[in-house]
PDB file of N, CA, C and O in Angstrom:
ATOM      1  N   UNK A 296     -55.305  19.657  25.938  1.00 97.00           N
ATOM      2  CA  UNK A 296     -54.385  20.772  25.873  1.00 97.00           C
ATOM      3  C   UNK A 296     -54.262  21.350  27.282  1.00 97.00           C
ATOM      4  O   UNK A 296     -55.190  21.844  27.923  1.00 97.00           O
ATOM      5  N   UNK A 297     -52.764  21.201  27.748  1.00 98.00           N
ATOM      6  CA  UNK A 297     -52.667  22.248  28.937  1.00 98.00           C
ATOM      7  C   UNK A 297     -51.954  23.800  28.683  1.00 98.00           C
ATOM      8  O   UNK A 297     -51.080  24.300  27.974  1.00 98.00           O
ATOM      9  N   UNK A 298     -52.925  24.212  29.747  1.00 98.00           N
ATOM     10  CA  UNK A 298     -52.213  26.293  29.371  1.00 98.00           C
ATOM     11  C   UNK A 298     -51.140  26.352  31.314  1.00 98.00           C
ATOM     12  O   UNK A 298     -51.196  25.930  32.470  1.00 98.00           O
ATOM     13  N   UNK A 299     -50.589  26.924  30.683  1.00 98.00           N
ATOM     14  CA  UNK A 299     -49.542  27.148  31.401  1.00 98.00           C
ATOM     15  C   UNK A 299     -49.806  29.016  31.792  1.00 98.00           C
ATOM     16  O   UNK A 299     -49.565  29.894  30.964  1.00 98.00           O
ATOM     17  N   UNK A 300     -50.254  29.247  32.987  1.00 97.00           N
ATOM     18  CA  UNK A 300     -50.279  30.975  33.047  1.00 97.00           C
ATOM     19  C   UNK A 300     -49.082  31.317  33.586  1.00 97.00           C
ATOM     20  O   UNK A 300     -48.431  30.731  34.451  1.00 97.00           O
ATOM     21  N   UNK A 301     -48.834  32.395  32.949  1.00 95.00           N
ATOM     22  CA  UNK A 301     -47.182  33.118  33.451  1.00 95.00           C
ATOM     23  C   UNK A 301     -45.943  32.178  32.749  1.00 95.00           C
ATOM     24  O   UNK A 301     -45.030  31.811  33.489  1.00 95.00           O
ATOM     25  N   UNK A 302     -45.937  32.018  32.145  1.00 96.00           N
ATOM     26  CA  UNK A 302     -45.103  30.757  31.226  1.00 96.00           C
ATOM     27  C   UNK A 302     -44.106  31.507  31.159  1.00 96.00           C
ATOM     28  O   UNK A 302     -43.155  30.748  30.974  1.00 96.00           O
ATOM     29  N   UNK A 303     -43.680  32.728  31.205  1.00 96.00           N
ATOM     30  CA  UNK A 303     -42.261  33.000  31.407  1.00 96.00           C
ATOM     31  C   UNK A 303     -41.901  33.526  32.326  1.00 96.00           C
ATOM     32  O   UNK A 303     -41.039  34.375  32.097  1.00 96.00           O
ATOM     33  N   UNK A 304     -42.245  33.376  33.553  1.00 96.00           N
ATOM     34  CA  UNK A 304     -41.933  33.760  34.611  1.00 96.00           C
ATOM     35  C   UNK A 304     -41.106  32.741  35.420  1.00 96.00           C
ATOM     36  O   UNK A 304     -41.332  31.698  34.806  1.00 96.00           O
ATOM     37  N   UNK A 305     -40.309  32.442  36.403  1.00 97.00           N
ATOM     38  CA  UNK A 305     -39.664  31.604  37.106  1.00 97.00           C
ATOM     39  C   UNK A 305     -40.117  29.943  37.407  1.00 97.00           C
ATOM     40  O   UNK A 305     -39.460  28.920  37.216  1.00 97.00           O
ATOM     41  N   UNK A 306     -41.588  30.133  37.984  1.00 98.00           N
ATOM     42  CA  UNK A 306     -42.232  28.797  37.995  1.00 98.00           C
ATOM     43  C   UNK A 306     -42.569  28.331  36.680  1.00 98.00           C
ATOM     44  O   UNK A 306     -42.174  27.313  36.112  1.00 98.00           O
ATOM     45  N   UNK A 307     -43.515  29.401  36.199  1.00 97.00           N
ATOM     46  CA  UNK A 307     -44.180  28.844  34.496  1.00 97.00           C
ATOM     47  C   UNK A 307     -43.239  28.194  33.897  1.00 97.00           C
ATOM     48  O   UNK A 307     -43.537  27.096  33.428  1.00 97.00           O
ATOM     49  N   UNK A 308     -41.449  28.841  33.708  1.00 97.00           N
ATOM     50  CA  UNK A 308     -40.511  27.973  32.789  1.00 97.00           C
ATOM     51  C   UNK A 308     -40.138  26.841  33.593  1.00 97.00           C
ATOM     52  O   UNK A 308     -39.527  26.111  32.812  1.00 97.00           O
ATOM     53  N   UNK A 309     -40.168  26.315  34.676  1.00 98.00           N
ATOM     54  CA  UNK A 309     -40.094  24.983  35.193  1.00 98.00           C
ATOM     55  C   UNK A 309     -41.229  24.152  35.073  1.00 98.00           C
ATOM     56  O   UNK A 309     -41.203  22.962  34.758  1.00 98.00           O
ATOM     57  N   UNK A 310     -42.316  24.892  35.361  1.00 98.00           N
ATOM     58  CA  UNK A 310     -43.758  23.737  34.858  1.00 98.00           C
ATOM     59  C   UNK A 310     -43.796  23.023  33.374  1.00 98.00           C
ATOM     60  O   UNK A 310     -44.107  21.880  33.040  1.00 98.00           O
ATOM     61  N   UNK A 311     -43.253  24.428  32.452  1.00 98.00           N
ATOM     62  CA  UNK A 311     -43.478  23.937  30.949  1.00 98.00           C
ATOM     63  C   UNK A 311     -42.323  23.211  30.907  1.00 98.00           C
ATOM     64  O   UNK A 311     -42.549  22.325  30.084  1.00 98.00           O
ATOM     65  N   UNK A 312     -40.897  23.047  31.446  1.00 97.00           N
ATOM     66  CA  UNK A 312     -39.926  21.803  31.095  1.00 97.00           C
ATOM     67  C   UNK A 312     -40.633  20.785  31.358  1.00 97.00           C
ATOM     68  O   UNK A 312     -40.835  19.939  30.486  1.00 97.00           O
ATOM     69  N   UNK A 313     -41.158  20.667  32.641  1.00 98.00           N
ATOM     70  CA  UNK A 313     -41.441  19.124  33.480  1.00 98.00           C
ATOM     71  C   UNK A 313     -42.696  18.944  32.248  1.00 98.00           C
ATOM     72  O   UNK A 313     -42.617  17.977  31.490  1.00 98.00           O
ATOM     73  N   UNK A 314     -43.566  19.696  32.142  1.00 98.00           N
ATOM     74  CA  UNK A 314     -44.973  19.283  30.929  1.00 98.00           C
ATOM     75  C   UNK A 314     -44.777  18.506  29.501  1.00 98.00           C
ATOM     76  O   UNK A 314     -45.439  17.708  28.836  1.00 98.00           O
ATOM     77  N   UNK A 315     -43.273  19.294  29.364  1.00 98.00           N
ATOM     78  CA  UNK A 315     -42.206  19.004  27.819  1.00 98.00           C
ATOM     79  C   UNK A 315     -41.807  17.337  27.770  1.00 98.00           C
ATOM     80  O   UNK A 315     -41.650  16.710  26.722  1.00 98.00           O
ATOM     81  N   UNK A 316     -41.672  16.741  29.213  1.00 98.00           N
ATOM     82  CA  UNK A 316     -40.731  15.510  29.378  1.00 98.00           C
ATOM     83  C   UNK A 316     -42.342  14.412  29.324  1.00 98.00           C
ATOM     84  O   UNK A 316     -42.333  13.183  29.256  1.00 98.00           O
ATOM     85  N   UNK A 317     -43.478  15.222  29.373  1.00 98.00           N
ATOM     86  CA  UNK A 317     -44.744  14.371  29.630  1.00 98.00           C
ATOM     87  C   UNK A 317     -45.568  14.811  28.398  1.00 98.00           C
ATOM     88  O   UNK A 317     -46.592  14.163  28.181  1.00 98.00           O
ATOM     89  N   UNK A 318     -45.299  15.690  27.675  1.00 98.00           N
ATOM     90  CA  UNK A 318     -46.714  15.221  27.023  1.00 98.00           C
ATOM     91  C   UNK A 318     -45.914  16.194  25.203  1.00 98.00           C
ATOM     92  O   UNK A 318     -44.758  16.620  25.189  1.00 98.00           O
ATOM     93  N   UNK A 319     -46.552  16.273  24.373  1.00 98.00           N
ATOM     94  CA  UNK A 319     -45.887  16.899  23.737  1.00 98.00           C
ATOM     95  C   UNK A 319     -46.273  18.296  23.706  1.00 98.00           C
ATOM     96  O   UNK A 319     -47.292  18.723  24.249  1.00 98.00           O
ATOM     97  N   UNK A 320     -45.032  19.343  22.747  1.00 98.00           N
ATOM     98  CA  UNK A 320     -44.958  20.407  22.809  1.00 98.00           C
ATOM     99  C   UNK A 320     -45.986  21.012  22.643  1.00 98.00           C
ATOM    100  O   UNK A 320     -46.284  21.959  23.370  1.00 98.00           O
ATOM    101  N   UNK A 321     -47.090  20.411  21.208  1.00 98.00           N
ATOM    102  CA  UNK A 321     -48.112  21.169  20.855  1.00 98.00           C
ATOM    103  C   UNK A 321     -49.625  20.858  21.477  1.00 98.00           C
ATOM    104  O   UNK A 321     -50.770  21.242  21.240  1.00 98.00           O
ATOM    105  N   UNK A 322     -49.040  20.030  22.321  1.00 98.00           N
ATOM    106  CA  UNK A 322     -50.321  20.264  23.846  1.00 98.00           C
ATOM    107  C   UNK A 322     -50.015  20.983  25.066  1.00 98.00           C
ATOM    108  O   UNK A 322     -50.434  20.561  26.144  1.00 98.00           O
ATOM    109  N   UNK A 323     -48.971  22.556  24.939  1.00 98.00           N
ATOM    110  CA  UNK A 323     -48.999  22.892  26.055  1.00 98.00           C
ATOM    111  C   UNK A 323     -49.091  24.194  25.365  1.00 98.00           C
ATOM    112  O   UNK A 323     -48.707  24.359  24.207  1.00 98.00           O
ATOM    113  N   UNK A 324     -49.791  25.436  26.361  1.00 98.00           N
ATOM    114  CA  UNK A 324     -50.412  26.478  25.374  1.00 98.00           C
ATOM    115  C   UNK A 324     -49.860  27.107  26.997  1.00 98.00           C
ATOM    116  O   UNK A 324     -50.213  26.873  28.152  1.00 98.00           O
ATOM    117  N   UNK A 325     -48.468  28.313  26.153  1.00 98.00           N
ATOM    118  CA  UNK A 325     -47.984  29.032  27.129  1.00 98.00           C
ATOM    119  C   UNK A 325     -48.813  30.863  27.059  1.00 98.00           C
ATOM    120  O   UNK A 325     -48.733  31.706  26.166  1.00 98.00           O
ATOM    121  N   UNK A 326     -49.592  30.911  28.470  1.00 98.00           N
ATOM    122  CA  UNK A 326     -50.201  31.863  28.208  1.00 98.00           C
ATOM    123  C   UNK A 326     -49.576  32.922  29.059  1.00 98.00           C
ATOM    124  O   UNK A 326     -49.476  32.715  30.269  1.00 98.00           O
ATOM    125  N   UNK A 327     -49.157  34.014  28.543  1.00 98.00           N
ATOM    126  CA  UNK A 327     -48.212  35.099  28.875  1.00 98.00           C
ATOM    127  C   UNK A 327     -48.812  36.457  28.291  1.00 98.00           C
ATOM    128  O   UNK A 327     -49.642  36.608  27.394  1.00 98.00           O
ATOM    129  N   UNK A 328     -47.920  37.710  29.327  1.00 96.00           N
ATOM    130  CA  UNK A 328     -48.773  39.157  28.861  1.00 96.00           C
ATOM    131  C   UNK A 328     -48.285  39.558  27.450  1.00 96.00           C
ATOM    132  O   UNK A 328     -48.917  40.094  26.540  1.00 96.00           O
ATOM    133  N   UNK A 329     -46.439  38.985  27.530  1.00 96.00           N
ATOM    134  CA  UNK A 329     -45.847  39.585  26.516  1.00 96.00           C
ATOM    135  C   UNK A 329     -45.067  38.609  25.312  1.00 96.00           C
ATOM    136  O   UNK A 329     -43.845  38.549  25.173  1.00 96.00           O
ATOM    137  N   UNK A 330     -46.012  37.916  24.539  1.00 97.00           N
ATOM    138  CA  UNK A 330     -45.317  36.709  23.285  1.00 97.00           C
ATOM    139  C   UNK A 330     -43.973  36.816  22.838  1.00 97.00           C
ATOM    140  O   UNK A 330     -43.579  35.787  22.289  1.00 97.00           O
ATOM    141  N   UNK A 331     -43.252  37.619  22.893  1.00 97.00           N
ATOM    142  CA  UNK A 331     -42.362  38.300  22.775  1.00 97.00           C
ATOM    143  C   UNK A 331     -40.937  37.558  23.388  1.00 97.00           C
ATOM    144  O   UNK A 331     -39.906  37.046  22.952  1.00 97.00           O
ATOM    145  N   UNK A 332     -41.559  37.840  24.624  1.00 96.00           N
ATOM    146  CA  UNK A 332     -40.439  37.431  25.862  1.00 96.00           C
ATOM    147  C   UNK A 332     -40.908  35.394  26.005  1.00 96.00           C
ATOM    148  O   UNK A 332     -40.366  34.683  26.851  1.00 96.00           O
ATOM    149  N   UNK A 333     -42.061  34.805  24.901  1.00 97.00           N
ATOM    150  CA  UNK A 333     -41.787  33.590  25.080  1.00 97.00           C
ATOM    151  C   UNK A 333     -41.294  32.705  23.819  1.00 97.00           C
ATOM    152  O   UNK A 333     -41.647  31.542  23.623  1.00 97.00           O
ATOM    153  N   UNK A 334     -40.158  33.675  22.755  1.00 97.00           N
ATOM    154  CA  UNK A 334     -39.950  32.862  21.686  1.00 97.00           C
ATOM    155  C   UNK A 334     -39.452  31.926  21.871  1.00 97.00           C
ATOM    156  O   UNK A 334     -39.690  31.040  21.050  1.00 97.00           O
ATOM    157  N   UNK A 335     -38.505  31.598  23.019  1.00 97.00           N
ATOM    158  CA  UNK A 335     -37.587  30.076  23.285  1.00 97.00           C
ATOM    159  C   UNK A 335     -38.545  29.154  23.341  1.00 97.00           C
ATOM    160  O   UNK A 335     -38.255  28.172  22.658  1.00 97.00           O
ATOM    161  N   UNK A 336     -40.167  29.034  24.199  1.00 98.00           N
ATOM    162  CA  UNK A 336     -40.751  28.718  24.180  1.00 98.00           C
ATOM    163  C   UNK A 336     -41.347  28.000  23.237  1.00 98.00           C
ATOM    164  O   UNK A 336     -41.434  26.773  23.182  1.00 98.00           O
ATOM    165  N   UNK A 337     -41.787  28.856  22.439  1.00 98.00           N
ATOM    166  CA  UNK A 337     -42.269  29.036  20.424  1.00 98.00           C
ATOM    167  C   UNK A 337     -41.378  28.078  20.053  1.00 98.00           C
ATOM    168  O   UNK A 337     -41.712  26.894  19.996  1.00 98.00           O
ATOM    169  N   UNK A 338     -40.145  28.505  19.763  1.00 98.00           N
ATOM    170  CA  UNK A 338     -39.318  27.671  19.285  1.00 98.00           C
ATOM    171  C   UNK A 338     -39.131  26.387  19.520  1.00 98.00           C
ATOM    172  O   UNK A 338     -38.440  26.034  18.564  1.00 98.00           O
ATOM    173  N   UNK A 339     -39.347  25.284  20.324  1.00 98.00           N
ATOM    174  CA  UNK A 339     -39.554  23.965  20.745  1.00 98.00           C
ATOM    175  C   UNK A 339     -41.223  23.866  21.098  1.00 98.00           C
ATOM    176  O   UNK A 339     -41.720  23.402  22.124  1.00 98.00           O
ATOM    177  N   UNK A 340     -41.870  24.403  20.015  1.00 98.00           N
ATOM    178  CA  UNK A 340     -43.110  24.155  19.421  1.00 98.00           C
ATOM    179  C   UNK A 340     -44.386  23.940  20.606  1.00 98.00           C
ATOM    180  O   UNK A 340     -45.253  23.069  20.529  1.00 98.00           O
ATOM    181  N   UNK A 341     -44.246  25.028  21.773  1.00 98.00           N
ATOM    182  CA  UNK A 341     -45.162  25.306  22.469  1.00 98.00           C
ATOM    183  C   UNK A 341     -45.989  26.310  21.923  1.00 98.00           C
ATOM    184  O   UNK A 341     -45.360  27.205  21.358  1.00 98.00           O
ATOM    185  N   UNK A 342     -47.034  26.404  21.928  1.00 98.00           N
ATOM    186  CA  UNK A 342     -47.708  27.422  22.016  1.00 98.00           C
ATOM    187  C   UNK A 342     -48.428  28.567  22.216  1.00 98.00           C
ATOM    188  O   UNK A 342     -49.622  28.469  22.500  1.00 98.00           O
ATOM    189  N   UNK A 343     -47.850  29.750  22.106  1.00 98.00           N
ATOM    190  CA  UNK A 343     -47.824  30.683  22.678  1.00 98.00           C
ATOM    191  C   UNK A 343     -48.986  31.887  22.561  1.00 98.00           C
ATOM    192  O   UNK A 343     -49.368  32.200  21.433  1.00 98.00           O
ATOM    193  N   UNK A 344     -49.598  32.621  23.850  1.00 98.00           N
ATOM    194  CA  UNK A 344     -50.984  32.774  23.727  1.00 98.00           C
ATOM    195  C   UNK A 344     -50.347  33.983  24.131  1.00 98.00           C
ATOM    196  O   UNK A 344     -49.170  34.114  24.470  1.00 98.00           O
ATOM    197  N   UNK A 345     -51.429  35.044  24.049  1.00 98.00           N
ATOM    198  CA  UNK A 345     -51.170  36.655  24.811  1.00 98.00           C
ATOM    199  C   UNK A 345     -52.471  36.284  25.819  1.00 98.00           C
ATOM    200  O   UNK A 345     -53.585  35.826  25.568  1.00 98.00           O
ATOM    201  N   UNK A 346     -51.975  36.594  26.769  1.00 97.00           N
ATOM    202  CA  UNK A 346     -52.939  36.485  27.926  1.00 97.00           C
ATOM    203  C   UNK A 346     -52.784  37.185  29.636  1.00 97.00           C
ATOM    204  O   UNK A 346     -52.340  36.869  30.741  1.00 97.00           O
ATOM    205  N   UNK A 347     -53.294  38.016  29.131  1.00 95.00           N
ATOM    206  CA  UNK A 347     -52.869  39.675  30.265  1.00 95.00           C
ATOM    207  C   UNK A 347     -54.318  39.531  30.987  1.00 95.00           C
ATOM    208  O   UNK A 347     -55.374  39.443  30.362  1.00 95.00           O
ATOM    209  N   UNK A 348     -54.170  39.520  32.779  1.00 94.00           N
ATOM    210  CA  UNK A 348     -55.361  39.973  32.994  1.00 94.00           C
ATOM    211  C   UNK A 348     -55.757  41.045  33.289  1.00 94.00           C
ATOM    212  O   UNK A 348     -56.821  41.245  33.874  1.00 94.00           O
ATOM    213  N   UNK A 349     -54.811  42.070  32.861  1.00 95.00           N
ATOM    214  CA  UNK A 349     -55.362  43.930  32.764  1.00 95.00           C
ATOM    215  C   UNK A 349     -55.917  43.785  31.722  1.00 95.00           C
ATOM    216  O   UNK A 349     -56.359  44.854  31.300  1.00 95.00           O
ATOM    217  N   UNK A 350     -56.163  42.693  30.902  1.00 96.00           N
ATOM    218  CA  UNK A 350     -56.413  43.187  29.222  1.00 96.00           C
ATOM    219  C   UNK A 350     -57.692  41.975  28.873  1.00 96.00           C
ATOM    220  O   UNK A 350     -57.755  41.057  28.054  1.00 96.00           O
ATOM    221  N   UNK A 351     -58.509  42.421  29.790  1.00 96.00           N
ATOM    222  CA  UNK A 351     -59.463  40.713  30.245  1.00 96.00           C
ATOM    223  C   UNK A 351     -60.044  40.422  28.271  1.00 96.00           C
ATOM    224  O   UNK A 351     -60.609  39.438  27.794  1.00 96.00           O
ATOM    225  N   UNK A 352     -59.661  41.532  27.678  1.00 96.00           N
ATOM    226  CA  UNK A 352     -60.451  41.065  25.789  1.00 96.00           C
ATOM    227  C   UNK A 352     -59.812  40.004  25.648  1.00 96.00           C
ATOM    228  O   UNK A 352     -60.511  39.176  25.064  1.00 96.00           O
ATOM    229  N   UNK A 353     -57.999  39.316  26.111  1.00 96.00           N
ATOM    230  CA  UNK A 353     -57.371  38.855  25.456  1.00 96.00           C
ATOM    231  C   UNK A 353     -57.766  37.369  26.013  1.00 96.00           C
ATOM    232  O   UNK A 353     -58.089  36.533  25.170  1.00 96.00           O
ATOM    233  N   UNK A 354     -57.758  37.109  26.994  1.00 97.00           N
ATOM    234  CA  UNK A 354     -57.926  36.095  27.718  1.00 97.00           C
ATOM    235  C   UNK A 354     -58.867  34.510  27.044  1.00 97.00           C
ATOM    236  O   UNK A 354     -58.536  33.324  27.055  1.00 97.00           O
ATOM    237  N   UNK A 355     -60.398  35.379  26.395  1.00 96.00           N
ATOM    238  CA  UNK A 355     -60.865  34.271  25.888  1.00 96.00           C
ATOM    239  C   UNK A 355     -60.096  33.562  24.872  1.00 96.00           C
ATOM    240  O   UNK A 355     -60.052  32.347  24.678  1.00 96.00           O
ATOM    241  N   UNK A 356     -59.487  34.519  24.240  1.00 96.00           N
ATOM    242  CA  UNK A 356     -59.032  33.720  22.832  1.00 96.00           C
ATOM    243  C   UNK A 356     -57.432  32.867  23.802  1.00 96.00           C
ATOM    244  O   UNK A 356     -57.108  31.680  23.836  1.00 96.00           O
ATOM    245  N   UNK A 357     -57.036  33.596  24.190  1.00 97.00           N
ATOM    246  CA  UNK A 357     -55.676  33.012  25.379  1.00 97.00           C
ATOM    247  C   UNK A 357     -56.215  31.050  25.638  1.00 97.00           C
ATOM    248  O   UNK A 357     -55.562  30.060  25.307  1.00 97.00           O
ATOM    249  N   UNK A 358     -57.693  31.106  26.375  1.00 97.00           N
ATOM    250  CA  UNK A 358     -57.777  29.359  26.832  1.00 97.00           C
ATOM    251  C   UNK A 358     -58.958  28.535  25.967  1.00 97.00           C
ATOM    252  O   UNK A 358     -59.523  27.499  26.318  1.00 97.00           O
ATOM    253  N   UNK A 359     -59.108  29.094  25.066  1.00 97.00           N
ATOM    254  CA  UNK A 359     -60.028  28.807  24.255  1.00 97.00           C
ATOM    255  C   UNK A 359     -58.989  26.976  23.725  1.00 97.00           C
ATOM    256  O   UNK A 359     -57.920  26.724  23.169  1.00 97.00           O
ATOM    257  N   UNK A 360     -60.007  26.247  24.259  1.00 96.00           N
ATOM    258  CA  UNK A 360     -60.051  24.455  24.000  1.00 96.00           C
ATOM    259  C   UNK A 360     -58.656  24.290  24.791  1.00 96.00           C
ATOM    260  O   UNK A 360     -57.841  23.535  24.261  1.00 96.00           O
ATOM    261  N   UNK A 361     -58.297  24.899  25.974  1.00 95.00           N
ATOM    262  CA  UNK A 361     -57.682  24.227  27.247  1.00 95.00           C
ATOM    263  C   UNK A 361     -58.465  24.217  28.337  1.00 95.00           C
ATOM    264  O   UNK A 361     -58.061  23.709  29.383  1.00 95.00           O
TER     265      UNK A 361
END
């Protein structure tokens, strides 16, 4: 499993296309502050993590088996 940090930010949505053309959807774990802003993501069956590092509680469960 790869995690993708910042997955909706400018680079993150170009890393997770190029990741999309290599491996499948439900081996890429998009980790972002706000799940919200990554439903397009969701929707072509990535997986989407809350993962804020002001919010260091969220993080373990965020890369947990990437």
């Amino acid at each position: 499993m790869i995690a993708v940090t910042g997955a909706t930010g400018q680079l993150g949505r170009i890393v997770i296309d190029a990741l999309l053309k290599k491996v499948p959807a439900a081996e890429i774990v998009a980790a972002v502050r706000t799940p919200a802003k990554a439903a397009d993501l969701a929707a072509l069956g990535v997986i989407v993590r809350q993962a804020d590092y002001g919010q260091p509680e969220t993080l373990e469960a965020a890369f947990a088996g990437v």
